[in-house]
Amino acid sequence: MFKKLSVILLLIAISSGSRLYADSHSAAIASAHPLATAAGFEVLAKGGNVYDAAVAVSAALAVLEPNGSGLGGGGYWLLHRQKDGFETMIDGREKAPLAAHKDMFLDKDRHVIAKLSIDGALAAAIPGLPAALVHIAEHYGQLPLAETLAPAIRYAKTGFAISERYLKLLTARAEVLNTYPDSAAIFLTKGQPPELYSILRQADLAQTLERLAESGRDGFYSGVTADKLVSSVQQAGGIWTKEDLAAYQVIEREPIKGVFHGIKITSSSPSSSGGIVLIEALNILSGYDLEDSDELTRKHLITEALRRAYHDRSLYLGDADFINIPVNRLLNEDYAAGLRSSLRIDKAMPSELLSGEIKPQPEGANTTHFSIIDEQGNRVAATLSVNMSFGSAFVAKGTGVLLNDEMDDFVSLPGAMNGYGLIGGSANAIQPGKRMLSSMTPTFLEDENRVAVLGTPGGSRIISMVLLGLLDFAKGNGPESWVQVPRFHHQFMPDVIEYEQSALSDAEINGLAAIGHQLKPVPNIYGDMQAVQLTKATKVLSAASDKRGEGRAIVGHY
Ligand code: GLY
């Protein structure tokens, strides 16, 4: 009891600061919701390690930020253990149901049926997040799930106040949520978004979490929860079976690694494209002196590097369990040099010269990220998702579980854009049991002096946001700076630089247009980066949450 009270006092005492000289039992956590960050510290104070804290934060976000992630979704957890340098990535990405097939979102004329892969039960793939939490707890944690899921269960039962940001995201998805009675009953009030600061309680979700805490993976992938999920999905036109749930397994994969100007990078491997695209783009950029270039040239070069790396994403990347990915070639420095040879300093290369057709990009992105590091350097970077805001908008009756719409991250038709404007081909075609290609990029950075953990939501723009954060780390700046870097993005198709207003000056906009770039401003709300850092010599921990979101970064003793 006393310990619990002291943790609460501690959190109050440190919540205004984001730097701390670490001693034993110190950590930094940055997440997209203050209560999720608090859940991480609560579990550390109970004797948990950073991996237990990651389970607690993931579960808490599933309750507090249903627009971004949840038990009905999936994600990637990058783990580092300091004592032996062990690193792994838990691939808890959703999988296509066994009855899925490559043409399932096409009409008889082979046109993509609008929204079928985005709204409702057919859009939902088999969730991986619950299995990942159980796996992390069993293989890396020190505490039982009953302890690590306790904060999430409490938040689901007693509720939390609805914020302005949540309400804005909910309002944008309210019409679709309202078409599913079990979703409307939880998230809407008489079919309308609730009042600002009203309390959202999720009693069914609390019970589903309790079954997970009591029975581990059987508490979700078989028994009562599985029965409810499958019958509800099937009644709504979906294709899940009990075999799909029983067969779901997370996979531990080798993270993707690279080096940029002496900075060691560890990032996500396929089924996410994040690490490969990030490091391929950085390999291209390593042939230039970005710091000595004027700002216009620097932005042009970053754009051209992203264009080429995202082009390879569309050609080669998908689930490594189903296709052969030429990872060594894509990460080879000579391959990057070849790509550089097609890059002109004075001219944009139209993407259609690489291949493909120009497509417009729709707005909208969601997902979540959190970063944790302790005073020893043990760390977790986790990016979790239900895909679009509030996923498929479909809640399975009696579970409180909002299902993902990750089926849209597959290629429904070669060359047709998905919800993020991404195109692709057969490498990312729908196949039963396959994981859809992701852009999630949980990342560790390490140089002589510092260790950093960072990542962000933002759909296809995740990789360019992490790249810009990394380039800011390379300048010697700290987390407060990385999370606030003004953002711009290019993803090969559509052939356009998307930019926050603060990212480009008028002179840069004119200069980039003059050398052939197309440009489009986007609202200053994309991304929600969460970052932490440990300075090796001084043992200073620091942390920052993106001011675009409502997250909370805390460094503290526990
Ligand atoms: N659903 C977004 C992503 O995985 O990239």
Coordinates of C-alpha atoms and ligand atoms in Angstrom, one line a residue:
M1 CA 0.0 0.0 0.0
F2 CA 2.8 2.4 1.1
K3 CA 4.8 1.5 -2.1
K4 CA 1.7 2.2 -4.3
L5 CA 1.3 5.6 -2.6
S6 CA 5.0 6.5 -3.0
V7 CA 4.8 5.7 -6.7
I8 CA 1.9 8.0 -7.1
L9 CA 3.7 10.8 -5.2
L10 CA 6.8 10.1 -7.3
L11 CA 4.9 10.5 -10.5
I12 CA 3.4 13.7 -9.3
A13 CA 6.9 14.9 -8.3
I14 CA 8.6 14.1 -11.6
S15 CA 5.8 14.8 -14.1
S16 CA 7.0 18.2 -14.9
G17 CA 10.6 17.2 -15.7
S18 CA 12.0 15.1 -18.5
R19 CA 15.7 14.7 -17.4
L20 CA 17.1 12.9 -14.5
Y21 CA 20.5 11.6 -13.2
A22 CA 19.8 7.9 -13.0
D23 CA 20.7 5.7 -10.1
S24 CA 19.5 2.2 -9.5
H25 CA 15.8 1.8 -10.3
S26 CA 15.4 4.7 -12.7
A27 CA 13.7 4.6 -16.0
A28 CA 12.3 6.8 -18.8
I29 CA 9.0 6.1 -20.4
A30 CA 7.3 8.0 -23.2
S31 CA 3.8 7.0 -24.4
A32 CA 0.8 8.5 -26.2
H33 CA -1.3 8.7 -23.0
P34 CA -0.3 9.9 -19.5
L35 CA -2.1 7.0 -17.8
A36 CA -0.3 4.5 -20.0
T37 CA 3.1 6.0 -19.0
A38 CA 1.9 5.8 -15.3
A39 CA 1.0 2.1 -15.8
G40 CA 4.6 1.4 -16.9
F41 CA 6.0 3.0 -13.7
E42 CA 3.4 1.3 -11.5
V43 CA 4.6 -2.1 -12.8
L44 CA 8.3 -1.2 -12.4
A45 CA 7.6 -0.2 -8.8
K46 CA 6.0 -3.7 -8.2
G47 CA 9.3 -5.2 -9.1
G48 CA 8.8 -5.6 -12.9
N49 CA 11.5 -5.1 -15.5
V50 CA 11.2 -3.0 -18.7
Y51 CA 9.5 -5.8 -20.5
D52 CA 6.8 -6.1 -17.8
A53 CA 6.4 -2.3 -18.2
A54 CA 6.0 -2.8 -21.9
V55 CA 3.2 -5.3 -21.4
A56 CA 1.5 -2.9 -19.0
V57 CA 1.8 0.1 -21.3
S58 CA 0.6 -1.9 -24.3
A59 CA -2.4 -3.1 -22.4
A60 CA -3.2 0.3 -21.0
L61 CA -3.0 1.9 -24.5
A62 CA -5.4 -0.7 -25.7
V63 CA -8.0 0.7 -23.2
L64 CA -7.0 4.4 -23.3
E65 CA -6.4 4.9 -27.0
P66 CA -8.8 2.6 -28.9
N67 CA -8.3 4.7 -32.0
G68 CA -4.7 3.7 -32.2
S69 CA -4.1 0.1 -30.9
G70 CA -5.9 -2.6 -29.0
L71 CA -6.4 -6.3 -28.2
G72 CA -8.1 -6.5 -31.7
G73 CA -4.8 -5.3 -33.4
G74 CA -1.2 -6.1 -33.5
G75 CA 2.3 -4.6 -33.4
Y76 CA 6.0 -4.9 -33.1
W77 CA 8.1 -4.9 -29.9
L78 CA 11.8 -4.4 -30.2
L79 CA 13.6 -5.6 -27.1
H80 CA 17.2 -5.0 -25.9
R81 CA 18.8 -6.7 -22.9
Q82 CA 21.8 -4.8 -21.7
K83 CA 23.7 -7.6 -19.8
D84 CA 24.4 -9.7 -22.9
G85 CA 23.4 -7.3 -25.8
F86 CA 20.6 -9.7 -26.8
E87 CA 18.1 -8.0 -29.2
T88 CA 15.0 -9.4 -30.7
M89 CA 11.8 -8.2 -32.4
I90 CA 8.5 -9.7 -31.4
D91 CA 6.4 -9.8 -34.6
G92 CA 2.8 -9.6 -33.3
R93 CA 1.4 -8.4 -36.6
E94 CA -2.1 -9.6 -37.5
K95 CA -2.5 -12.5 -40.0
A96 CA -5.0 -12.9 -42.8
P97 CA -7.7 -15.5 -41.9
L98 CA -7.3 -18.9 -43.5
A99 CA -10.3 -18.3 -45.7
A100 CA -8.8 -15.0 -47.1
H101 CA -7.9 -14.9 -50.8
K102 CA -6.2 -12.4 -53.0
D103 CA -9.4 -11.2 -54.8
M104 CA -11.5 -10.9 -51.7
F105 CA -11.9 -7.1 -51.9
L106 CA -12.6 -7.0 -55.7
D107 CA -16.0 -6.9 -57.5
K108 CA -16.8 -9.1 -60.5
D109 CA -15.1 -6.5 -62.8
R110 CA -11.9 -6.7 -60.7
H111 CA -12.4 -3.2 -59.3
V112 CA -11.6 -2.7 -55.6
I113 CA -14.8 -2.4 -53.6
A114 CA -14.5 0.9 -51.7
K115 CA -14.2 0.6 -47.9
L116 CA -14.6 -3.2 -47.8
S117 CA -11.0 -3.6 -46.5
I118 CA -11.4 -0.7 -44.1
D119 CA -14.8 -0.8 -42.4
G120 CA -16.4 -3.8 -40.8
A121 CA -15.7 -7.5 -39.9
L122 CA -14.2 -8.5 -43.3
A123 CA -11.5 -5.9 -42.9
A124 CA -10.2 -7.5 -39.8
A125 CA -7.2 -9.8 -39.7
I126 CA -6.5 -12.2 -36.8
P127 CA -5.1 -10.1 -33.9
G128 CA -1.6 -10.5 -32.6
L129 CA -1.4 -8.1 -29.7
P130 CA -2.8 -10.4 -27.0
A131 CA -0.4 -13.3 -28.0
A132 CA 2.5 -10.8 -28.0
L133 CA 1.7 -9.6 -24.5
V134 CA 1.6 -13.2 -23.2
H135 CA 4.8 -14.1 -25.1
I136 CA 6.7 -11.1 -23.7
A137 CA 5.5 -11.8 -20.1
E138 CA 6.4 -15.5 -20.3
H139 CA 9.8 -15.1 -22.0
Y140 CA 11.1 -11.8 -20.8
G141 CA 9.0 -10.5 -17.9
Q142 CA 9.3 -11.1 -14.2
L143 CA 5.7 -10.6 -13.1
P144 CA 2.5 -12.5 -13.8
L145 CA 0.0 -11.1 -16.3
A146 CA -2.4 -10.5 -13.3
E147 CA 0.1 -7.8 -12.2
T148 CA 1.0 -6.3 -15.5
L149 CA -2.5 -6.1 -16.9
A150 CA -3.9 -4.8 -13.6
P151 CA -3.6 -1.1 -14.6
A152 CA -5.4 -1.7 -17.9
I153 CA -8.1 -3.6 -16.2
R154 CA -8.6 -0.8 -13.7
Y155 CA -8.7 1.9 -16.4
A156 CA -11.3 -0.2 -18.4
K157 CA -13.5 -0.7 -15.3
T158 CA -13.3 2.7 -13.7
G159 CA -13.0 4.6 -16.9
F160 CA -11.0 7.7 -18.0
A161 CA -11.9 11.2 -19.2
I162 CA -12.4 11.7 -22.9
S163 CA -9.9 14.3 -24.2
E164 CA -10.2 16.8 -27.0
R165 CA -7.9 14.8 -29.3
Y166 CA -9.8 11.5 -28.7
L167 CA -13.1 13.3 -29.3
K168 CA -11.8 14.7 -32.6
L169 CA -10.7 11.3 -33.8
L170 CA -13.9 9.7 -32.6
T171 CA -16.1 12.3 -34.3
A172 CA -14.3 11.6 -37.6
R173 CA -15.2 7.9 -37.3
A174 CA -18.6 8.2 -35.5
E175 CA -20.7 7.6 -38.6
V176 CA -19.1 4.2 -39.3
L177 CA -19.0 3.3 -35.6
N178 CA -22.7 4.0 -35.4
T179 CA -23.5 1.3 -38.1
Y180 CA -22.3 -1.4 -35.6
P181 CA -24.6 -1.5 -32.5
D182 CA -21.9 -3.1 -30.3
S183 CA -19.4 -0.3 -31.2
A184 CA -22.0 2.4 -30.8
A185 CA -23.0 1.1 -27.4
I186 CA -19.5 1.6 -26.1
F187 CA -18.2 4.6 -28.0
L188 CA -21.3 6.8 -28.7
T189 CA -24.1 8.3 -26.7
K190 CA -27.4 7.9 -28.6
G191 CA -25.5 7.7 -31.8
Q192 CA -23.5 10.8 -31.2
P193 CA -20.0 11.4 -29.8
P194 CA -20.1 11.8 -26.0
E195 CA -19.4 15.1 -24.1
L196 CA -15.8 16.3 -23.7
Y197 CA -14.4 15.0 -20.4
S198 CA -17.1 12.4 -19.9
I199 CA -15.9 9.1 -18.6
L200 CA -15.4 6.1 -21.0
R201 CA -15.9 2.8 -19.2
Q202 CA -15.3 -0.5 -21.0
A203 CA -16.8 -3.3 -18.8
D204 CA -16.6 -6.0 -21.5
L205 CA -13.1 -5.1 -22.4
A206 CA -12.1 -5.3 -18.7
Q207 CA -13.5 -8.9 -18.6
T208 CA -11.7 -9.9 -21.8
L209 CA -8.5 -8.5 -20.2
E210 CA -9.2 -10.5 -17.0
R211 CA -9.6 -13.7 -19.0
L212 CA -6.2 -12.9 -20.7
A213 CA -4.6 -12.3 -17.3
E214 CA -6.1 -15.5 -15.8
S215 CA -5.5 -18.0 -18.7
G216 CA -2.8 -16.4 -20.9
R217 CA -3.2 -17.0 -24.6
D218 CA -6.1 -19.5 -24.0
G219 CA -7.9 -16.6 -22.4
F220 CA -8.2 -14.9 -25.8
Y221 CA -7.5 -17.4 -28.6
S222 CA -9.8 -20.2 -27.3
G223 CA -12.7 -20.5 -24.9
V224 CA -15.2 -17.8 -24.2
T225 CA -13.4 -14.9 -25.9
A226 CA -12.7 -16.8 -29.0
D227 CA -16.3 -18.1 -29.2
K228 CA -17.6 -14.5 -29.0
L229 CA -15.1 -13.1 -31.5
V230 CA -15.8 -15.8 -34.1
S231 CA -19.6 -15.8 -33.9
S232 CA -19.7 -12.0 -33.9
V233 CA -17.4 -11.7 -36.9
Q234 CA -19.2 -14.4 -38.9
Q235 CA -22.6 -12.9 -38.2
A236 CA -21.3 -9.6 -39.6
G237 CA -20.1 -11.2 -42.8
G238 CA -16.5 -11.9 -41.7
I239 CA -14.5 -15.1 -42.4
W240 CA -12.8 -15.8 -39.1
T241 CA -12.9 -19.4 -37.7
K242 CA -11.8 -20.8 -34.4
E243 CA -8.9 -22.5 -36.2
D244 CA -7.6 -19.0 -37.2
L245 CA -7.5 -17.9 -33.6
A246 CA -6.0 -21.2 -32.4
A247 CA -3.3 -21.1 -35.1
Y248 CA -2.1 -17.6 -34.4
Q249 CA 1.5 -17.4 -33.2
V250 CA 3.8 -14.5 -32.7
I251 CA 7.3 -14.8 -34.2
E252 CA 10.6 -13.6 -32.8
R253 CA 12.7 -12.2 -35.6
E254 CA 16.2 -10.7 -36.0
P255 CA 15.8 -7.0 -36.1
I256 CA 17.2 -5.1 -39.1
K257 CA 20.5 -3.4 -38.4
G258 CA 22.5 -0.6 -40.1
V259 CA 25.0 2.1 -39.4
F260 CA 24.8 5.8 -40.4
H261 CA 27.7 8.1 -39.6
G262 CA 28.7 5.9 -36.7
I263 CA 25.2 5.6 -35.3
K264 CA 24.2 2.0 -34.8
I265 CA 20.5 1.5 -35.9
T266 CA 18.3 -1.4 -34.8
S267 CA 14.8 -1.4 -36.3
S268 CA 11.9 -3.5 -37.4
S269 CA 12.3 -6.4 -39.8
P270 CA 9.6 -7.7 -42.2
S271 CA 6.7 -8.2 -41.9
S272 CA 7.3 -4.5 -41.4
S273 CA 9.0 -2.5 -44.1
G274 CA 10.2 0.1 -41.5
G275 CA 13.8 -1.0 -40.8
I276 CA 14.7 -1.8 -44.4
V277 CA 13.2 1.4 -45.9
L278 CA 14.8 3.5 -43.2
I279 CA 18.3 2.0 -43.6
E280 CA 18.2 1.9 -47.4
A281 CA 17.3 5.6 -47.4
L282 CA 20.1 6.4 -44.9
N283 CA 22.6 4.4 -47.0
I284 CA 21.7 6.6 -50.0
L285 CA 22.1 9.7 -47.8
S286 CA 25.4 8.6 -46.4
G287 CA 27.1 9.6 -49.7
Y288 CA 26.3 13.3 -49.1
D289 CA 27.3 15.8 -46.5
L290 CA 23.9 16.8 -45.3
E291 CA 25.2 19.2 -42.6
D292 CA 27.2 21.2 -45.1
S293 CA 24.4 21.4 -47.6
D294 CA 22.0 24.3 -47.7
E295 CA 18.5 23.5 -46.4
L296 CA 16.9 23.2 -49.9
T297 CA 19.5 20.8 -51.1
R298 CA 19.2 18.8 -47.8
K299 CA 15.5 18.4 -48.2
H300 CA 15.8 17.6 -51.9
L301 CA 18.3 14.8 -51.1
I302 CA 16.2 13.4 -48.3
T303 CA 13.2 13.4 -50.6
E304 CA 15.1 11.6 -53.4
A305 CA 16.4 9.0 -50.9
L306 CA 12.9 8.3 -49.6
R307 CA 11.5 8.1 -53.2
R308 CA 14.0 5.3 -54.1
A309 CA 13.6 3.4 -50.8
Y310 CA 9.8 3.5 -50.9
H311 CA 9.9 2.4 -54.5
D312 CA 11.8 -0.7 -53.4
R313 CA 9.2 -1.2 -50.7
S314 CA 6.5 -1.4 -53.3
L315 CA 8.4 -3.9 -55.4
Y316 CA 10.1 -6.3 -52.9
L317 CA 8.6 -6.1 -49.4
G318 CA 6.0 -8.3 -47.8
D319 CA 5.8 -11.2 -45.2
A320 CA 9.2 -12.9 -45.2
D321 CA 7.4 -16.2 -44.3
F322 CA 5.8 -16.1 -47.7
I323 CA 8.2 -14.4 -50.1
N324 CA 11.9 -14.1 -50.5
I325 CA 13.0 -10.6 -49.7
P326 CA 16.4 -9.5 -51.1
V327 CA 17.4 -7.9 -47.7
N328 CA 21.1 -8.1 -48.3
R329 CA 20.9 -6.4 -51.6
L330 CA 18.5 -3.6 -50.4
L331 CA 20.8 -2.9 -47.5
N332 CA 24.1 -3.1 -49.5
E333 CA 26.1 0.1 -49.6
D334 CA 27.1 -0.5 -53.2
Y335 CA 23.4 -0.9 -54.1
A336 CA 22.8 2.5 -52.4
A337 CA 25.7 3.9 -54.4
G338 CA 23.9 2.7 -57.6
L339 CA 20.7 4.4 -56.5
R340 CA 22.7 7.6 -55.8
S341 CA 24.1 7.6 -59.3
S342 CA 20.5 8.2 -60.6
L343 CA 20.1 11.2 -58.3
R344 CA 20.6 14.7 -59.6
I345 CA 21.3 17.5 -57.1
D346 CA 19.6 20.0 -59.4
K347 CA 16.5 18.1 -60.4
A348 CA 13.7 15.9 -59.0
M349 CA 13.4 12.5 -60.6
P350 CA 9.7 11.9 -61.5
S351 CA 8.6 8.7 -59.7
E352 CA 7.1 7.4 -63.0
L353 CA 10.6 7.1 -64.3
L354 CA 11.2 4.5 -61.6
S355 CA 7.8 2.9 -62.4
G356 CA 4.1 3.1 -61.6
E357 CA 1.4 5.7 -61.9
I358 CA 0.7 8.8 -59.9
K359 CA -2.1 8.4 -57.4
P360 CA -3.6 10.9 -55.0
Q361 CA -3.1 10.3 -51.3
P362 CA -6.0 10.4 -48.8
E363 CA -5.7 11.8 -45.3
G364 CA -5.8 9.9 -42.1
A365 CA -3.5 7.7 -40.1
N366 CA -3.4 6.0 -36.7
T367 CA -1.4 3.7 -34.6
T368 CA 0.6 4.3 -31.4
H369 CA 4.2 4.1 -30.2
F370 CA 5.9 4.0 -26.8
S371 CA 9.6 3.9 -25.7
I372 CA 11.1 2.6 -22.5
I373 CA 14.7 2.6 -21.2
D374 CA 16.1 1.9 -17.7
E375 CA 19.3 3.1 -16.1
Q376 CA 21.2 0.0 -17.3
G377 CA 20.2 0.5 -20.9
N378 CA 17.5 -2.3 -21.1
R379 CA 15.0 -1.0 -23.6
V380 CA 11.8 -1.5 -25.5
A381 CA 10.5 0.2 -28.6
A382 CA 7.0 -0.7 -29.5
T383 CA 4.7 0.4 -32.3
L384 CA 1.2 -1.0 -32.1
S385 CA -1.8 -0.6 -34.4
V386 CA -5.4 -1.3 -35.4
N387 CA -4.6 0.4 -38.7
M388 CA -7.0 3.3 -39.4
S389 CA -8.5 5.4 -36.6
F390 CA -10.7 3.0 -34.5
G391 CA -9.7 0.2 -36.8
S392 CA -12.6 -1.5 -38.7
A393 CA -15.0 0.3 -36.3
F394 CA -16.4 -3.1 -35.5
V395 CA -16.6 -4.4 -31.9
A396 CA -17.2 -8.1 -31.4
K397 CA -20.3 -8.5 -29.3
G398 CA -19.6 -9.1 -25.6
T399 CA -15.8 -8.7 -25.8
G400 CA -15.3 -4.9 -25.9
V401 CA -12.6 -5.7 -28.5
L402 CA -12.5 -3.3 -31.4
L403 CA -11.2 -5.1 -34.4
N404 CA -8.4 -3.9 -36.7
D405 CA -8.7 -3.2 -40.4
E406 CA -5.2 -4.3 -41.3
M407 CA -6.4 -6.2 -44.3
D408 CA -6.2 -2.9 -46.0
D409 CA -2.4 -3.0 -45.6
F410 CA -2.3 -5.8 -48.1
V411 CA -2.4 -5.0 -51.9
S412 CA -6.0 -5.6 -52.9
L413 CA -5.1 -5.1 -56.6
P414 CA -1.6 -4.6 -58.0
G415 CA -1.0 -0.9 -58.5
A416 CA -4.2 0.2 -56.6
M417 CA -3.5 2.5 -53.6
N418 CA -4.5 1.5 -50.1
G419 CA -5.7 3.8 -47.4
Y420 CA -2.3 5.4 -47.1
G421 CA -1.8 5.9 -50.8
L422 CA 0.7 3.1 -50.9
I423 CA 0.9 0.8 -53.9
G424 CA 2.5 -2.6 -54.2
G425 CA 2.5 -5.8 -56.1
S426 CA 2.5 -9.6 -55.6
A427 CA 5.0 -9.5 -52.7
N428 CA 2.2 -8.1 -50.5
A429 CA -0.8 -9.8 -52.1
I430 CA -3.4 -11.4 -49.8
Q431 CA -2.7 -15.0 -48.9
P432 CA -4.2 -17.2 -46.1
G433 CA -2.2 -16.9 -42.9
K434 CA 0.1 -14.2 -44.3
R435 CA 1.1 -11.0 -42.5
M436 CA 0.3 -7.7 -44.3
L437 CA 3.2 -5.4 -44.9
S438 CA 3.6 -2.7 -42.3
S439 CA 5.5 0.6 -42.1
M440 CA 5.9 0.5 -38.3
T441 CA 9.4 1.5 -37.3
P442 CA 10.2 1.0 -33.6
T443 CA 13.9 1.9 -33.5
F444 CA 17.0 1.9 -31.2
L445 CA 19.9 4.3 -31.9
E446 CA 23.3 4.1 -30.3
D447 CA 26.5 6.1 -30.7
E448 CA 29.6 6.5 -28.5
N449 CA 27.8 8.7 -26.1
R450 CA 24.1 7.9 -26.1
V451 CA 21.4 5.3 -26.5
A452 CA 18.0 6.3 -27.8
V453 CA 14.6 4.7 -28.4
L454 CA 12.1 6.3 -30.7
G455 CA 9.1 5.7 -33.0
T456 CA 5.8 7.1 -33.9
P457 CA 2.4 6.3 -35.4
G458 CA 1.5 7.8 -38.9
G459 CA 0.9 5.0 -41.4
S460 CA 3.1 5.2 -44.4
R461 CA 4.7 8.4 -43.1
I462 CA 6.2 6.6 -40.0
I463 CA 9.4 5.8 -41.7
S464 CA 10.2 9.3 -42.9
M465 CA 9.3 10.7 -39.4
V466 CA 11.8 8.3 -37.8
L467 CA 14.4 9.2 -40.4
L468 CA 14.0 12.9 -39.6
G469 CA 14.2 12.2 -35.9
L470 CA 17.4 10.1 -36.5
L471 CA 19.0 12.9 -38.5
D472 CA 18.3 15.2 -35.6
F473 CA 19.9 12.7 -33.2
A474 CA 22.9 12.8 -35.5
K475 CA 23.2 16.5 -35.0
G476 CA 23.6 15.9 -31.3
N477 CA 20.1 17.0 -30.3
G478 CA 18.0 15.3 -27.6
P479 CA 14.5 13.7 -27.5
E480 CA 12.7 17.1 -27.0
S481 CA 14.1 18.1 -30.3
W482 CA 13.6 14.9 -32.3
V483 CA 9.9 14.7 -31.5
Q484 CA 9.3 18.3 -32.6
V485 CA 11.2 18.2 -35.9
P486 CA 8.9 19.7 -38.6
R487 CA 8.0 16.9 -41.0
F488 CA 8.0 16.3 -44.7
H489 CA 7.5 13.1 -46.5
H490 CA 7.8 11.3 -49.9
Q491 CA 6.8 7.7 -50.5
F492 CA 7.5 7.3 -54.3
M493 CA 3.8 7.2 -55.1
P494 CA 2.0 9.6 -55.1
D495 CA 4.8 11.7 -56.5
V496 CA 4.5 14.6 -54.0
I497 CA 6.3 16.0 -51.0
E498 CA 3.8 16.3 -48.2
Y499 CA 4.9 18.8 -45.6
E500 CA 3.8 20.4 -42.4
Q501 CA 3.6 24.2 -42.8
S502 CA 6.5 24.7 -40.5
A503 CA 8.8 22.2 -42.3
L504 CA 9.4 24.3 -45.5
S505 CA 10.1 28.1 -45.9
D506 CA 8.5 29.9 -48.8
A507 CA 11.9 30.0 -50.5
E508 CA 12.3 26.2 -50.0
I509 CA 8.8 25.6 -51.4
N510 CA 9.6 27.7 -54.5
G511 CA 13.1 26.2 -54.8
L512 CA 11.8 22.6 -54.6
A513 CA 9.0 23.3 -57.1
A514 CA 11.6 24.9 -59.5
I515 CA 13.6 21.7 -59.6
G516 CA 10.5 19.6 -60.4
H517 CA 9.0 18.6 -57.1
Q518 CA 5.2 18.6 -56.5
L519 CA 4.3 19.7 -53.0
K520 CA 1.3 19.5 -50.8
P521 CA 0.8 21.0 -47.3
V522 CA -0.7 18.7 -44.7
P523 CA -2.1 19.6 -41.2
N524 CA 0.4 19.8 -38.4
I525 CA -1.1 16.7 -36.6
Y526 CA 0.6 13.8 -38.2
G527 CA 2.6 11.6 -36.0
D528 CA 2.9 11.3 -32.3
M529 CA 6.6 10.5 -31.6
Q530 CA 7.6 9.1 -28.2
A531 CA 11.3 9.1 -27.5
V532 CA 13.7 8.4 -24.6
Q533 CA 17.5 8.6 -24.2
L534 CA 20.3 7.5 -21.9
T535 CA 23.6 9.4 -21.9
K536 CA 26.2 6.8 -21.2
A537 CA 28.9 8.7 -19.3
T538 CA 26.7 10.9 -17.2
K539 CA 23.8 8.4 -16.8
V540 CA 21.3 11.1 -17.6
L541 CA 17.9 9.8 -18.7
S542 CA 15.7 12.1 -20.8
A543 CA 12.4 11.6 -22.5
A544 CA 9.9 13.5 -24.7
S545 CA 6.4 13.2 -26.1
D546 CA 5.4 14.8 -29.3
K547 CA 3.5 18.0 -28.6
R548 CA 1.2 17.2 -31.6
G549 CA -0.3 14.5 -29.3
E550 CA -1.4 14.3 -25.7
G551 CA 1.3 11.8 -24.5
R552 CA 3.4 12.0 -21.4
A553 CA 7.2 11.4 -21.1
I554 CA 8.4 10.7 -17.6
V555 CA 11.8 10.0 -16.2
G556 CA 11.9 8.9 -12.6
H557 CA 13.1 6.6 -9.8
Y558 CA 10.8 3.8 -8.8
Ligands
GLY1 N1 -1.3 -0.1 -40.3 C1 -0.2 0.7 -40.5 C2 1.1 0.0 -40.7 O1 1.2 -1.1 -40.2 O2 1.9 0.5 -41.4

